[in-house]
mmCIF file of C-alpha atoms in Angstrom:
data_model
loop_
_atom_site.group_PDB
_atom_site.id
_atom_site.type_symbol
_atom_site.label_atom_id
_atom_site.label_comp_id
_atom_site.label_asym_id
_atom_site.label_seq_id
_atom_site.Cartn_x
_atom_site.Cartn_y
_atom_site.Cartn_z
ATOM 1 C CA UNK A 15 109.604 66.365 122.807
ATOM 2 C CA UNK A 16 111.133 69.363 123.276
ATOM 3 C CA UNK A 17 110.032 71.643 120.138
ATOM 4 C CA UNK A 18 111.723 74.847 118.578
ATOM 5 C CA UNK A 19 109.117 75.806 115.904
ATOM 6 C CA UNK A 20 108.086 79.448 116.809
ATOM 7 C CA UNK A 21 105.464 81.005 114.298
ATOM 8 C CA UNK A 22 106.951 83.670 111.860
ATOM 9 C CA UNK A 23 110.706 82.241 111.719
ATOM 10 C CA UNK A 24 112.461 80.498 109.138
ATOM 11 C CA UNK A 25 111.609 76.320 109.991
ATOM 12 C CA UNK A 26 115.340 76.085 108.504
ATOM 13 C CA UNK A 27 116.917 78.715 109.995
ATOM 14 C CA UNK A 28 120.461 77.285 111.273
ATOM 15 C CA UNK A 29 120.696 76.070 107.201
ATOM 16 C CA UNK A 30 119.209 79.585 105.951
ATOM 17 C CA UNK A 31 121.871 81.534 107.926
ATOM 18 C CA UNK A 32 124.664 79.433 106.771
ATOM 19 C CA UNK A 33 124.400 80.122 102.992
ATOM 20 C CA UNK A 34 126.772 82.271 101.605
ATOM 21 C CA UNK A 35 126.312 86.120 100.821
ATOM 22 C CA UNK A 36 125.502 86.797 97.260
ATOM 23 C CA UNK A 37 128.050 88.845 95.276
ATOM 24 C CA UNK A 38 127.244 88.696 91.812
ATOM 25 C CA UNK A 39 124.623 89.360 89.301
ATOM 26 C CA UNK A 40 120.954 88.763 89.864
ATOM 27 C CA UNK A 41 119.775 86.001 87.650
ATOM 28 C CA UNK A 42 117.910 83.234 89.185
ATOM 29 C CA UNK A 43 114.388 84.165 90.576
ATOM 30 C CA UNK A 44 112.065 82.188 92.350
ATOM 31 C CA UNK A 45 108.373 82.384 93.227
ATOM 32 C CA UNK A 46 106.530 80.160 96.053
ATOM 33 C CA UNK A 47 103.222 79.790 96.450
ATOM 34 C CA UNK A 48 99.839 77.580 95.805
ATOM 35 C CA UNK A 49 98.897 78.288 92.308
ATOM 36 C CA UNK A 50 95.662 79.740 93.080
ATOM 37 C CA UNK A 51 94.418 83.260 91.460
ATOM 38 C CA UNK A 52 95.683 85.376 94.733
ATOM 39 C CA UNK A 53 99.276 84.906 94.200
ATOM 40 C CA UNK A 54 99.119 86.640 90.918
ATOM 41 C CA UNK A 55 101.580 83.832 89.439
ATOM 42 C CA UNK A 56 100.149 84.099 85.921
ATOM 43 C CA UNK A 57 100.608 87.956 85.403
ATOM 44 C CA UNK A 58 104.137 87.261 87.058
ATOM 45 C CA UNK A 59 104.954 84.586 84.013
ATOM 46 C CA UNK A 60 103.627 87.377 81.558
ATOM 47 C CA UNK A 61 105.953 89.723 82.883
ATOM 48 C CA UNK A 62 109.105 87.594 83.458
ATOM 49 C CA UNK A 63 108.781 86.448 79.831
ATOM 50 C CA UNK A 64 108.437 90.298 78.199
ATOM 51 C CA UNK A 65 111.336 91.801 80.571
ATOM 52 C CA UNK A 66 113.876 88.829 80.965
ATOM 53 C CA UNK A 67 116.703 88.182 79.229
ATOM 54 C CA UNK A 68 118.535 84.541 77.747
ATOM 55 C CA UNK A 69 120.393 84.557 81.363
ATOM 56 C CA UNK A 70 117.645 84.796 83.765
ATOM 57 C CA UNK A 71 115.829 82.018 84.652
ATOM 58 C CA UNK A 72 112.725 82.106 87.074
ATOM 59 C CA UNK A 73 111.672 78.903 89.446
ATOM 60 C CA UNK A 74 108.150 78.166 90.265
ATOM 61 C CA UNK A 75 107.843 76.305 93.978
ATOM 62 C CA UNK A 76 104.142 75.027 94.691
ATOM 63 C CA UNK A 77 101.281 73.251 92.969
ATOM 64 C CA UNK A 78 97.629 73.177 92.474
ATOM 65 C CA UNK A 79 94.015 73.534 90.739
ATOM 66 C CA UNK A 80 96.097 76.042 88.573
ATOM 67 C CA UNK A 81 98.874 74.281 87.262
ATOM 68 C CA UNK A 82 97.865 73.230 84.399
ATOM 69 C CA UNK A 83 97.014 76.660 83.299
ATOM 70 C CA UNK A 84 99.981 77.875 84.189
ATOM 71 C CA UNK A 85 101.996 74.922 82.533
ATOM 72 C CA UNK A 86 100.077 75.848 79.157
ATOM 73 C CA UNK A 87 101.700 79.347 79.783
ATOM 74 C CA UNK A 88 105.396 78.151 79.598
ATOM 75 C CA UNK A 89 104.664 75.955 76.442
ATOM 76 C CA UNK A 90 108.239 76.993 74.581
ATOM 77 C CA UNK A 91 109.542 79.456 77.088
ATOM 78 C CA UNK A 92 112.537 77.516 78.987
ATOM 79 C CA UNK A 93 113.723 80.109 80.958
ATOM 80 C CA UNK A 94 110.873 79.406 83.205
ATOM 81 C CA UNK A 95 110.707 75.960 85.389
ATOM 82 C CA UNK A 96 108.366 74.442 87.627
ATOM 83 C CA UNK A 97 109.862 72.857 90.738
ATOM 84 C CA UNK A 98 106.598 71.539 92.501
ATOM 85 C CA UNK A 99 106.324 71.229 95.830
ATOM 86 C CA UNK A 100 109.335 70.856 97.904
ATOM 87 C CA UNK A 101 109.580 70.132 101.609
ATOM 88 C CA UNK A 102 111.143 72.945 103.868
ATOM 89 C CA UNK A 103 114.371 71.423 103.599
ATOM 90 C CA UNK A 104 114.485 71.182 100.272
ATOM 91 C CA UNK A 105 113.522 74.965 99.568
ATOM 92 C CA UNK A 106 116.508 75.687 102.254
ATOM 93 C CA UNK A 107 118.511 73.942 99.356
ATOM 94 C CA UNK A 108 117.057 76.315 96.686
ATOM 95 C CA UNK A 109 118.072 79.358 98.196
ATOM 96 C CA UNK A 110 121.776 78.662 97.937
ATOM 97 C CA UNK A 111 121.263 78.303 94.114
ATOM 98 C CA UNK A 112 118.675 81.380 93.494
ATOM 99 C CA UNK A 113 119.237 84.835 93.969
ATOM 100 C CA UNK A 114 116.106 86.906 94.067
ATOM 101 C CA UNK A 115 112.649 85.703 95.787
ATOM 102 C CA UNK A 116 109.786 87.547 93.911
ATOM 103 C CA UNK A 117 106.533 87.901 95.963
ATOM 104 C CA UNK A 118 103.779 88.675 92.884
ATOM 105 C CA UNK A 119 100.516 88.049 95.436
ATOM 106 C CA UNK A 120 97.527 90.508 95.234
ATOM 107 C CA UNK A 121 96.879 89.945 98.922
ATOM 108 C CA UNK A 122 99.019 88.026 101.773
ATOM 109 C CA UNK A 123 99.267 88.514 105.326
ATOM 110 C CA UNK A 124 102.324 87.163 107.307
ATOM 111 C CA UNK A 125 104.503 85.846 104.295
ATOM 112 C CA UNK A 126 106.721 83.214 105.780
ATOM 113 C CA UNK A 127 109.090 82.925 102.333
ATOM 114 C CA UNK A 128 109.969 86.789 103.017
ATOM 115 C CA UNK A 129 111.290 85.589 106.054
ATOM 116 C CA UNK A 130 112.924 82.920 104.499
ATOM 117 C CA UNK A 131 114.448 85.076 101.983
ATOM 118 C CA UNK A 132 115.871 87.317 104.488
ATOM 119 C CA UNK A 133 117.588 84.566 106.474
ATOM 120 C CA UNK A 134 119.239 83.340 103.137
ATOM 121 C CA UNK A 135 120.427 86.632 102.498
ATOM 122 C CA UNK A 136 118.458 86.869 99.285
ATOM 123 C CA UNK A 137 117.335 89.914 97.130
ATOM 124 C CA UNK A 138 113.426 90.532 97.522
ATOM 125 C CA UNK A 139 111.247 91.445 94.717
ATOM 126 C CA UNK A 140 107.535 91.923 96.091
ATOM 127 C CA UNK A 141 104.205 93.727 95.929
ATOM 128 C CA UNK A 142 103.768 96.127 98.419
ATOM 129 C CA UNK A 143 101.865 94.142 101.199
ATOM 130 C CA UNK A 144 101.255 92.219 104.168
ATOM 131 C CA UNK A 145 104.409 92.467 106.468
ATOM 132 C CA UNK A 146 107.003 92.826 104.106
ATOM 133 C CA UNK A 147 107.082 96.733 104.049
ATOM 134 C CA UNK A 148 107.668 96.400 107.916
ATOM 135 C CA UNK A 149 110.242 93.919 107.489
ATOM 136 C CA UNK A 150 112.064 95.631 105.260
ATOM 137 C CA UNK A 151 111.870 98.776 106.721
ATOM 138 C CA UNK A 152 115.186 100.117 107.345
ATOM 139 C CA UNK A 153 116.759 98.543 104.299
ATOM 140 C CA UNK A 154 118.112 99.068 101.050
ATOM 141 C CA UNK A 155 115.906 96.632 99.603
ATOM 142 C CA UNK A 156 113.058 98.807 97.959
ATOM 143 C CA UNK A 157 112.178 96.972 95.150
ATOM 144 C CA UNK A 158 108.273 96.988 95.431
ATOM 145 C CA UNK A 159 106.160 96.946 92.296
ATOM 146 C CA UNK A 160 102.336 97.028 91.435
ATOM 147 C CA UNK A 161 100.935 93.275 90.925
ATOM 148 C CA UNK A 162 99.069 94.087 88.031
ATOM 149 C CA UNK A 163 101.270 96.862 86.136
ATOM 150 C CA UNK A 164 104.363 95.172 84.031
ATOM 151 C CA UNK A 165 105.579 98.511 83.681
ATOM 152 C CA UNK A 166 106.096 98.569 87.177
ATOM 153 C CA UNK A 167 107.631 95.698 87.570
ATOM 154 C CA UNK A 168 109.611 96.043 84.618
ATOM 155 C CA UNK A 169 111.091 99.185 86.491
ATOM 156 C CA UNK A 170 111.856 97.299 89.560
ATOM 157 C CA UNK A 171 113.301 94.163 87.614
ATOM 158 C CA UNK A 172 115.714 95.843 85.767
ATOM 159 C CA UNK A 173 117.291 97.787 88.530
ATOM 160 C CA UNK A 174 117.841 94.205 90.244
ATOM 161 C CA UNK A 175 119.110 92.952 86.993
ATOM 162 C CA UNK A 176 121.520 95.634 86.432
ATOM 163 C CA UNK A 177 122.837 95.730 90.459
ATOM 164 C CA UNK A 178 126.976 95.424 90.527
ATOM 165 C CA UNK A 179 127.985 92.778 92.582
ATOM 166 C CA UNK A 180 129.147 95.061 95.688
ATOM 167 C CA UNK A 181 125.813 96.593 95.574
ATOM 168 C CA UNK A 182 124.297 93.037 95.841
ATOM 169 C CA UNK A 183 125.879 92.079 98.703
ATOM 170 C CA UNK A 184 125.408 95.040 100.550
ATOM 171 C CA UNK A 185 121.925 94.346 100.083
ATOM 172 C CA UNK A 186 122.089 90.783 100.900
ATOM 173 C CA UNK A 187 123.946 91.341 104.239
ATOM 174 C CA UNK A 188 121.573 93.798 105.404
ATOM 175 C CA UNK A 189 118.310 91.618 104.648
ATOM 176 C CA UNK A 190 120.020 88.991 106.605
ATOM 177 C CA UNK A 191 120.830 91.614 109.733
ATOM 178 C CA UNK A 192 117.177 92.377 109.413
ATOM 179 C CA UNK A 193 116.344 89.083 110.379
ATOM 180 C CA UNK A 194 118.785 88.343 113.037
ATOM 181 C CA UNK A 195 117.804 91.397 114.553
ATOM 182 C CA UNK A 196 114.185 91.300 114.454
ATOM 183 C CA UNK A 197 112.718 87.832 113.024
ATOM 184 C CA UNK A 198 115.307 85.290 114.166
ATOM 185 C CA UNK A 199 114.238 82.017 116.621
ATOM 186 C CA UNK A 200 116.725 83.550 119.566
ATOM 187 C CA UNK A 201 114.538 87.030 119.086
ATOM 188 C CA UNK A 202 111.035 86.180 118.812
ATOM 189 C CA UNK A 203 111.389 83.748 121.365
ATOM 190 C CA UNK A 204 112.874 86.569 123.545
ATOM 191 C CA UNK A 205 109.776 88.574 123.072
ATOM 192 C CA UNK A 206 107.311 86.145 123.202
ATOM 193 C CA UNK A 207 109.445 85.179 127.020
ATOM 194 C CA UNK A 208 109.178 88.803 128.107
ATOM 195 C CA UNK A 209 105.469 89.279 127.004
ATOM 196 C CA UNK A 210 104.345 86.646 128.925
ATOM 197 C CA UNK A 211 106.577 87.627 131.679
ATOM 198 C CA UNK A 212 104.906 90.577 131.741
ATOM 199 C CA UNK A 213 101.421 89.368 131.449
ATOM 200 C CA UNK A 214 102.079 87.300 134.185
ATOM 201 C CA UNK A 215 103.346 90.129 136.576
ATOM 202 C CA UNK A 216 100.173 92.109 135.762
ATOM 203 C CA UNK A 217 97.507 89.281 136.854
ATOM 204 C CA UNK A 218 99.960 88.731 140.275
#
């Protein structure tokens, strides 16, 4: 069997790269991950309630032991919707409908969802952690907030929702270009091949 999956590249790369570039105000947000404390979703819900307008929507993708507590926080608030666990194909389809990925985690490492968002040419609002800082280096996507600081979140959230369509398009295009240059299946597989070739040459 001929496998094409390479760690830290988008699993639905071809479909994500076909998502049209954004050129509209940012209104549809998504957060993805396990419903566990380190994902900081409860704080994010609280921040979103206080900072969002009636035109803003937050989709929550995932599941876990914290679901009942999260559902309780959403009682009476209709701009936040739990979509549950989605397949990689369904997530790729979802990226065609949303504008911005939010990463609210307290701690992370690789964060594949960040790579997928870049491939899909989406804006990213994130805590300053893990590999995301390096991945977005050289971009104009500098929307970082402190995970336990609502004021920090509000400042970046307002920056994003106040972007003009042309600004959104410029940032989205840069994010996708960074994915293609640094994280695409072709780029990463070429790096693996070059590394293996160097090791074989050294050991021979």
